[in-house]
Short mmCIF file of C-alpha atoms in Angstrom, two decimals:
data_model
loop_
_atom_site.label_atom_id
_atom_site.label_comp_id
_atom_site.label_asym_id
_atom_site.label_seq_id
_atom_site.Cartn_x
_atom_site.Cartn_y
_atom_site.Cartn_z
CA MET A 1 -24.89 43.91 -34.78
CA ARG A 2 -28.03 45.21 -34.82
CA VAL A 3 -30.42 42.76 -33.72
CA LEU A 4 -34.44 42.97 -33.34
CA PHE A 5 -35.72 41.08 -30.60
CA PHE A 6 -38.59 39.39 -31.07
CA SER A 7 -41.35 37.61 -28.39
CA SER A 8 -44.15 37.90 -26.49
CA ILE A 9 -42.70 36.66 -23.89
CA PHE A 10 -41.31 39.89 -22.81
CA PRO A 11 -41.54 42.23 -19.22
CA ARG A 12 -44.42 44.51 -19.01
CA SER A 13 -44.96 48.12 -17.19
CA TRP A 14 -47.89 45.13 -15.48
CA ASN A 15 -45.57 42.06 -15.50
CA VAL A 16 -42.64 42.93 -14.82
CA THR A 17 -41.05 39.21 -14.46
CA LEU A 18 -42.81 37.92 -17.69
CA GLY A 19 -39.56 36.71 -19.43
CA ILE A 20 -36.52 38.07 -17.62
CA TYR A 21 -34.27 35.28 -19.86
CA CYS A 22 -35.56 37.70 -22.66
CA GLN A 23 -34.81 40.49 -20.96
CA HIS A 24 -31.45 39.48 -19.53
CA VAL A 25 -30.58 38.85 -22.95
CA CYS A 26 -31.42 41.85 -24.57
CA ARG A 27 -29.79 44.03 -21.70
CA ALA A 28 -26.83 42.31 -22.32
CA LEU A 29 -26.67 42.75 -26.19
CA VAL A 30 -26.85 46.90 -25.49
CA ASP A 31 -24.17 46.23 -22.27
CA LEU A 32 -21.67 44.30 -25.06
CA GLY A 33 -21.91 47.46 -27.46
CA HIS A 34 -24.95 45.62 -29.82
CA GLU A 35 -27.68 47.23 -30.55
CA ALA A 36 -31.36 46.20 -30.07
CA ARG A 37 -35.04 46.78 -30.63
CA VAL A 38 -37.98 44.51 -29.52
CA VAL A 39 -40.81 43.97 -30.70
CA SER A 40 -43.06 42.04 -27.81
CA PRO A 41 -46.68 41.43 -28.84
CA LYS A 42 -49.24 41.79 -26.23
CA GLY A 43 -52.27 39.36 -26.38
CA TRP A 44 -55.68 41.55 -26.80
CA LEU A 45 -57.25 39.25 -23.30
CA GLU A 46 -53.55 40.82 -21.28
CA PRO A 47 -54.11 44.10 -19.17
CA ARG A 48 -54.25 47.32 -21.24
CA GLY A 49 -51.02 48.33 -20.15
CA ARG A 50 -50.04 52.70 -20.42
CA ASP A 51 -46.83 51.68 -22.10
CA PRO A 52 -47.14 54.21 -25.51
CA ARG A 53 -45.46 53.17 -29.14
CA PRO A 54 -42.91 53.19 -29.20
CA ALA A 55 -41.84 52.55 -25.51
CA TYR A 56 -38.71 52.76 -24.65
CA GLY A 57 -38.50 49.18 -22.44
CA LEU A 58 -37.66 48.60 -18.17
CA ASP A 59 -33.98 48.70 -19.14
CA GLY A 60 -33.72 51.63 -21.98
CA ILE A 61 -34.12 49.57 -24.61
CA PRO A 62 -36.80 51.40 -27.07
CA THR A 63 -39.73 48.62 -27.78
CA GLU A 64 -42.76 48.60 -29.14
CA TYR A 65 -46.10 46.04 -27.56
CA PRO A 66 -48.63 45.82 -31.14
CA THR A 67 -51.40 44.24 -29.01
CA TYR A 68 -51.98 40.39 -30.82
CA ALA A 69 -55.42 39.44 -31.68
CA TYR A 70 -56.57 35.62 -31.89
CA PRO A 71 -59.39 33.32 -32.00
CA PRO A 72 -58.55 31.86 -28.19
CA ARG A 73 -58.14 28.34 -27.88
CA VAL A 74 -58.97 27.29 -31.10
CA LEU A 75 -57.05 27.40 -34.62
CA GLN A 76 -53.44 27.71 -32.63
CA SER A 77 -51.67 25.74 -35.49
CA ARG A 78 -52.66 29.37 -36.90
CA TYR A 79 -51.84 31.14 -34.44
CA ASP A 80 -48.49 32.72 -36.01
CA ARG A 81 -50.80 34.51 -38.79
CA PHE A 82 -51.96 36.20 -36.44
CA MET A 83 -49.40 37.02 -35.01
CA ALA A 84 -48.12 38.03 -37.80
CA LEU A 85 -50.85 40.08 -38.87
CA SER A 86 -51.03 42.20 -36.06
CA SER A 87 -47.01 42.57 -35.43
CA ARG A 88 -46.77 43.81 -39.58
CA ALA A 89 -46.81 47.41 -38.96
CA ALA A 90 -44.22 47.92 -36.16
CA LEU A 91 -41.91 45.04 -37.77
CA THR A 92 -41.87 47.34 -40.98
CA ARG A 93 -41.35 50.31 -38.75
CA VAL A 94 -38.88 48.58 -37.66
CA LEU A 95 -37.00 47.98 -40.27
CA ASP A 96 -37.43 50.84 -42.11
CA GLN A 97 -35.73 52.79 -39.33
CA PHE A 98 -33.82 50.49 -37.70
CA ARG A 99 -32.31 48.17 -39.89
CA PRO A 100 -31.57 45.26 -38.49
CA GLU A 101 -29.42 42.73 -39.34
CA ALA A 102 -30.83 39.83 -37.48
CA VAL A 103 -33.87 38.81 -35.75
CA LEU A 104 -33.86 36.76 -32.89
CA SER A 105 -37.04 35.31 -30.85
CA TYR A 106 -37.87 33.09 -28.40
CA TRP A 107 -40.43 30.68 -28.00
CA ALA A 108 -40.93 27.89 -31.38
CA HIS A 109 -44.94 29.04 -32.11
CA PRO A 110 -45.97 31.52 -33.27
CA ASP A 111 -42.80 33.57 -31.96
CA GLY A 112 -40.76 32.07 -34.05
CA ALA A 113 -42.18 30.95 -36.71
CA VAL A 114 -43.08 35.04 -37.20
CA ALA A 115 -39.79 36.09 -36.78
CA ALA A 116 -38.70 33.38 -39.61
CA ARG A 117 -40.93 34.62 -41.75
CA PHE A 118 -40.16 38.45 -41.42
CA ALA A 119 -36.21 37.85 -41.56
CA ARG A 120 -36.74 35.50 -44.70
CA ALA A 121 -38.67 38.35 -46.59
CA ALA A 122 -35.72 41.62 -45.29
CA GLY A 123 -32.64 39.16 -46.60
CA ILE A 124 -31.36 38.34 -42.78
CA PRO A 125 -30.52 35.95 -40.72
CA SER A 126 -32.45 34.40 -37.93
CA GLY A 127 -32.31 32.72 -34.47
CA VAL A 128 -35.07 31.20 -32.09
CA ILE A 129 -34.20 29.76 -29.00
CA VAL A 130 -36.83 27.88 -27.90
CA GLY A 131 -38.60 27.61 -24.22
CA GLY A 132 -38.75 23.98 -23.39
CA SER A 133 -42.62 23.22 -22.95
CA ASP A 134 -42.86 25.31 -26.82
CA VAL A 135 -40.49 21.39 -27.42
CA LEU A 136 -40.85 18.86 -24.58
CA VAL A 137 -44.93 19.85 -24.54
CA LEU A 138 -46.53 21.50 -27.41
CA ALA A 139 -44.14 19.83 -30.20
CA ARG A 140 -45.23 16.51 -28.91
CA GLU A 141 -49.14 17.10 -29.20
CA PRO A 142 -50.34 15.37 -32.79
CA GLY A 143 -52.15 17.43 -35.70
CA ARG A 144 -51.76 20.53 -36.50
CA ARG A 145 -49.72 22.18 -33.42
CA GLN A 146 -47.21 20.05 -33.83
CA ARG A 147 -46.63 20.77 -37.51
CA ALA A 148 -46.80 24.45 -36.91
CA VAL A 149 -43.23 24.11 -34.39
CA ILE A 150 -41.51 21.70 -36.20
CA ASP A 151 -41.89 24.15 -38.83
CA ALA A 152 -41.20 26.91 -37.53
CA LEU A 153 -37.93 25.27 -35.83
CA HIS A 154 -36.76 24.18 -39.20
CA ALA A 155 -37.35 27.84 -40.79
CA ASN A 156 -34.82 29.85 -38.71
CA SER A 157 -31.52 29.96 -39.88
CA ALA A 158 -30.22 28.25 -36.01
CA VAL A 159 -32.22 27.13 -33.10
CA ILE A 160 -30.74 28.22 -30.27
CA THR A 161 -31.17 25.90 -26.76
CA VAL A 162 -30.23 26.59 -23.66
CA GLY A 163 -29.20 22.77 -22.65
CA ARG A 164 -28.07 19.32 -24.04
CA ASP A 165 -31.64 17.52 -23.04
CA LEU A 166 -33.44 20.27 -25.03
CA ALA A 167 -30.79 20.44 -27.88
CA ARG A 168 -31.89 16.30 -28.44
CA ALA A 169 -35.58 16.73 -27.83
CA VAL A 170 -34.90 19.49 -31.13
CA ARG A 171 -33.10 17.07 -33.14
CA ALA A 172 -35.84 14.29 -32.64
CA LEU A 173 -37.84 16.47 -34.10
CA GLY A 174 -35.91 16.23 -37.56
CA VAL A 175 -34.25 19.52 -36.93
CA PRO A 176 -30.50 18.79 -38.89
CA SER A 177 -27.78 19.41 -36.11
CA HIS A 178 -26.05 21.45 -37.81
CA LYS A 179 -28.81 24.00 -37.26
CA VAL A 180 -29.39 23.12 -33.65
CA HIS A 181 -27.16 25.02 -30.58
CA VAL A 182 -27.00 24.97 -26.93
CA VAL A 183 -26.01 28.21 -24.88
CA TYR A 184 -26.11 27.82 -21.01
CA GLN A 185 -28.22 31.29 -19.55
CA GLY A 186 -26.20 33.04 -17.79
CA VAL A 187 -26.04 33.97 -14.44
CA ASP A 188 -26.33 37.61 -12.67
CA LYS A 189 -22.83 37.10 -10.57
CA ASP A 190 -22.85 40.23 -8.66
CA LEU A 191 -26.66 39.82 -7.92
CA PHE A 192 -27.15 36.13 -6.98
CA ALA A 193 -24.33 35.60 -4.28
CA PRO A 194 -23.50 33.65 -1.32
CA GLY A 195 -24.23 35.77 1.99
CA SER A 196 -25.22 35.78 5.33
CA ALA A 197 -28.72 33.83 6.08
CA VAL A 198 -29.21 35.77 9.13
CA GLU A 199 -29.08 38.57 7.38
CA ALA A 200 -31.11 37.29 4.30
CA ARG A 201 -33.66 35.88 7.03
CA LYS A 202 -34.05 39.79 8.95
CA ARG A 203 -34.60 41.39 5.37
CA LEU A 204 -37.01 39.25 4.45
CA GLY A 205 -39.01 39.55 7.71
CA ILE A 206 -39.72 35.56 8.26
CA THR A 207 -38.77 33.32 10.95
CA PRO A 208 -38.65 30.12 9.83
CA ARG A 209 -39.89 27.10 11.95
CA GLY A 210 -36.91 25.00 11.58
CA ARG A 211 -34.95 24.52 8.51
CA MET A 212 -35.82 26.21 5.66
CA LEU A 213 -36.92 25.04 1.80
CA VAL A 214 -38.28 27.60 -0.96
CA ALA A 215 -39.38 26.85 -3.88
CA VAL A 216 -38.74 29.26 -6.60
CA GLY A 217 -41.61 29.67 -10.30
CA SER A 218 -44.86 29.94 -11.03
CA LEU A 219 -47.91 28.61 -9.26
CA LEU A 220 -48.77 25.74 -11.82
CA PRO A 221 -49.33 22.14 -12.56
CA VAL A 222 -46.20 21.53 -14.33
CA LYS A 223 -44.57 23.15 -11.62
CA GLY A 224 -45.63 19.98 -9.24
CA ILE A 225 -45.94 21.37 -6.57
CA ASP A 226 -49.21 19.06 -4.94
CA VAL A 227 -46.43 16.80 -5.21
CA LEU A 228 -44.21 19.15 -2.50
CA ILE A 229 -46.72 20.62 -0.43
CA ASP A 230 -47.75 15.99 0.55
CA ALA A 231 -43.74 15.78 0.47
CA VAL A 232 -43.66 18.33 2.94
CA ALA A 233 -46.12 17.08 5.10
CA VAL A 234 -44.44 13.66 5.23
CA VAL A 235 -41.15 15.64 6.20
CA ALA A 236 -43.07 17.64 8.43
CA LYS A 237 -43.82 14.81 10.53
CA THR A 238 -40.66 13.81 12.47
CA ARG A 239 -38.90 17.26 11.83
CA ASP A 240 -39.43 21.30 12.25
CA VAL A 241 -40.05 22.69 8.79
CA SER A 242 -41.03 25.64 6.95
CA LEU A 243 -41.63 25.22 3.16
CA TYR A 244 -41.87 29.24 1.29
CA LEU A 245 -43.10 29.31 -2.31
CA VAL A 246 -42.24 32.02 -4.05
CA GLY A 247 -44.02 32.68 -7.09
CA ASP A 248 -47.69 33.02 -8.27
CA GLY A 249 -50.41 31.76 -10.74
CA LYS A 250 -53.78 30.07 -11.73
CA SER A 251 -53.26 27.14 -8.87
CA ARG A 252 -52.36 29.36 -6.04
CA ALA A 253 -56.16 28.69 -5.12
CA ALA A 254 -56.19 24.83 -4.73
CA LEU A 255 -52.38 24.68 -3.42
CA GLU A 256 -53.79 26.78 -0.63
CA ALA A 257 -56.23 24.83 0.09
CA GLN A 258 -54.72 22.04 -0.23
CA ALA A 259 -52.04 23.01 2.59
CA GLU A 260 -55.47 24.22 4.42
CA ARG A 261 -56.50 21.22 4.55
CA LEU A 262 -53.54 19.25 5.49
CA GLY A 263 -52.66 21.49 8.33
CA LEU A 264 -49.80 23.29 6.86
CA LYS A 265 -50.92 26.84 5.34
CA ASP A 266 -49.69 29.27 7.10
CA ARG A 267 -47.88 27.31 9.96
CA VAL A 268 -45.31 25.22 7.55
CA VAL A 269 -46.19 26.06 4.41
CA HIS A 270 -46.29 30.16 3.38
CA PHE A 271 -46.92 31.74 0.45
CA ALA A 272 -44.55 34.89 -0.69
CA GLY A 273 -45.89 35.99 -4.08
CA LYS A 274 -44.61 37.63 -6.94
CA VAL A 275 -41.33 38.65 -6.21
CA ASP A 276 -39.05 40.42 -8.83
CA GLN A 277 -35.78 39.53 -9.55
CA ARG A 278 -33.55 41.62 -7.68
CA GLY A 279 -35.65 40.86 -4.41
CA LEU A 280 -34.91 36.73 -5.14
CA PRO A 281 -30.90 36.24 -3.68
CA ASP A 282 -32.31 36.37 0.24
CA TRP A 283 -34.40 33.80 -0.81
CA TYR A 284 -31.80 31.60 -1.92
CA ARG A 285 -29.39 32.72 1.03
CA ALA A 286 -32.05 32.37 4.15
CA ALA A 287 -33.49 29.20 2.76
CA ASP A 288 -31.43 25.54 3.55
CA LEU A 289 -32.87 23.67 0.54
CA THR A 290 -34.36 25.05 -2.58
CA ILE A 291 -36.68 22.79 -4.14
CA LEU A 292 -37.93 21.54 -7.53
CA ALA A 293 -40.78 19.48 -8.39
CA SER A 294 -41.53 19.98 -11.79
CA ARG A 295 -43.38 18.03 -13.71
CA SER A 296 -41.61 18.64 -17.16
CA GLU A 297 -38.60 22.08 -17.60
CA GLY A 298 -36.05 23.10 -19.08
CA VAL A 299 -32.89 24.23 -17.89
CA PRO A 300 -34.28 25.55 -15.06
CA ASN A 301 -32.37 29.11 -14.03
CA VAL A 302 -33.42 29.29 -10.89
CA LEU A 303 -31.30 26.72 -10.02
CA ARG A 304 -28.10 27.85 -10.94
CA GLU A 305 -29.28 30.94 -9.26
CA SER A 306 -29.48 29.22 -6.54
CA LEU A 307 -25.76 27.36 -6.49
CA ALA A 308 -24.35 30.86 -7.14
CA CYS A 309 -26.19 31.77 -3.36
CA GLY A 310 -24.77 28.90 -1.84
CA THR A 311 -27.67 27.24 -1.43
CA PRO A 312 -27.96 23.56 -3.10
CA PHE A 313 -31.72 21.94 -4.29
CA VAL A 314 -33.39 19.47 -4.56
CA ALA A 315 -34.84 18.61 -7.57
CA THR A 316 -36.67 16.23 -9.61
CA GLN A 317 -34.45 14.49 -13.00
CA VAL A 318 -36.52 15.92 -15.72
CA GLY A 319 -35.11 17.94 -18.30
CA GLY A 320 -31.92 19.74 -18.12
CA VAL A 321 -31.85 19.62 -14.78
CA ALA A 322 -29.38 16.85 -14.08
CA GLU A 323 -26.75 19.52 -16.12
CA ILE A 324 -26.90 21.93 -13.98
CA ALA A 325 -26.49 18.97 -11.18
CA GLU A 326 -23.47 17.38 -12.08
CA GLY A 327 -20.47 18.28 -9.67
CA THR A 328 -22.37 19.20 -7.08
CA ASP A 329 -23.97 16.96 -4.49
CA CYS A 330 -27.67 17.84 -4.83
CA ALA A 331 -30.28 15.71 -4.53
CA LEU A 332 -32.66 14.01 -8.18
CA VAL A 333 -35.85 12.67 -7.62
CA PRO A 334 -38.42 11.20 -10.16
CA PRO A 335 -40.87 13.68 -10.69
CA GLU A 336 -44.56 12.56 -9.22
CA ASN A 337 -43.29 10.83 -6.54
CA VAL A 338 -44.01 12.04 -3.61
CA GLY A 339 -41.86 9.34 -1.09
CA ALA A 340 -38.46 9.98 -2.93
CA LEU A 341 -38.79 13.91 -2.82
CA ALA A 342 -39.53 13.07 0.64
CA ALA A 343 -36.65 11.34 1.32
CA ALA A 344 -34.05 13.09 -0.90
CA ILE A 345 -35.15 16.75 1.11
CA GLU A 346 -35.18 14.58 4.55
CA ARG A 347 -31.34 12.81 3.87
CA SER A 348 -30.71 16.26 2.17
CA LEU A 349 -31.02 18.04 5.52
CA ALA A 350 -29.09 15.89 7.96
CA ALA A 351 -26.08 16.31 5.20
CA ARG A 352 -26.79 19.40 5.69
CA GLY A 353 -26.19 19.31 9.21
CA GLU A 354 -28.68 20.88 11.98
CA ARG A 355 -27.58 24.16 11.36
CA GLY A 356 -29.40 26.26 14.90
CA VAL A 357 -28.05 29.64 12.96
CA PRO A 358 -27.44 29.36 8.90
CA ASP A 359 -23.79 29.48 8.57
CA GLN A 360 -22.88 33.32 7.83
CA ASP A 361 -20.90 32.53 4.66
CA ALA A 362 -22.09 30.44 2.71
CA LYS A 363 -19.35 28.68 0.28
CA ARG A 364 -19.72 28.73 -3.59
CA VAL A 365 -21.22 25.89 -5.08
CA ALA A 366 -19.06 25.40 -8.56
CA LEU A 367 -21.44 25.58 -11.51
CA PRO A 368 -21.33 23.71 -14.38
CA GLY A 369 -20.82 25.86 -17.36
CA LEU A 370 -21.86 29.13 -15.57
CA MET A 371 -21.29 32.33 -17.26
CA THR A 372 -22.57 35.51 -17.05
CA TRP A 373 -24.98 37.28 -19.32
CA LYS A 374 -23.42 38.82 -21.37
CA GLU A 375 -20.46 35.78 -21.92
CA SER A 376 -24.04 33.86 -22.76
CA THR A 377 -25.42 36.67 -25.08
CA GLN A 378 -21.95 37.02 -26.91
CA GLN A 379 -22.19 33.17 -27.68
CA ILE A 380 -26.23 33.93 -29.26
CA VAL A 381 -25.05 36.71 -31.58
CA ASP A 382 -21.18 34.28 -32.33
CA LEU A 383 -23.96 31.99 -33.96
CA LEU A 384 -25.96 34.81 -35.68
CA SER A 385 -23.52 36.70 -37.35
CA GLY A 386 -22.04 33.23 -38.36
CA THR A 387 -25.70 31.78 -40.11
CA SER A 388 -25.77 32.96 -43.70
CA ARG A 389 -28.37 34.80 -45.25
CA PRO A 390 -31.63 33.13 -46.30
CA ALA A 391 -32.68 33.29 -49.43
CA GLY A 392 -35.04 36.60 -50.21
CA ARG A 393 -34.73 40.16 -50.66
CA THR A 394 -31.55 41.59 -48.59
CA ASN A 395 -30.85 44.40 -46.06
CA GLY A 396 -28.56 46.88 -47.59
#
């Protein structure tokens, strides 16, 4: 099958961790024997990358990065129009040269709206993968922005979610049930696998103070890292513990200041910065627990990756997190609750025992619905193959 993937959330040479999920899907399409092309609009305020157009993306997949011009922070309900205009030349070129049989997009609006419009004009099916916040946050904003997100979902032949909770949220917006499909994310089982915590710590060059916690993700308000730092401050009163924050983001300065005020920075709380996918497994292996303190989530794959490496988690019960915890002894707590999070961390560490030396051979924890990326992506292809063509001109 020839698939055009359209999303502004896709890795660039200057931001290789952006849209890792999308990269996995496109790589799996090719590995399955399908053909893929990517059009990924880059905002005009993004750094000017050196990628030529068309470029061969980070996985050798032909990728175009048209510059997407839009008025910042205003007219957001009309961003699909700006994105469509900015991407028209690239999309027309791909249609003429590649002749896609389906369009797959990520993020409901504006990306999914543009993809659906293009697919309809080409007479081919379109599927949009919702990311989480586009449905859980943006679609709940009253007014035109909410309407734009809902219209984008309705316009696509299929709406793909990465968990049951997101599927319920999509249906609650009035999208017909027959259009809504759950396809869990895959995990790279070759990369994310159990290993020696001792060796992982050596490779990372770290010597944690006592028990080690890790939180992987962007340093943004929605991730609740401020709550986590306060919770770790409580835990640190009664035991030696270290928290490593793997990721970066606009909240970093504020979080560093918070850790400094609490007397924890560089003693208990460590900022490891952004790490690419291949570097993540050792962080999971090195840790006693992975912590996710988010205020809102879809179905975060970092928790699956942690379990695949043999490390349990403590997480807030938001979005589809409970779906990942099914069948495990991982702890769930309410969001925004420092006391509950601190208590759950303490209980989970106690249950793990006092590992003076971390286990050399961590045991894989059974994962609900664990699939490889190829298995997950093939389900998406099957959905696209089974959807009907929209009214419009045919691609023949």
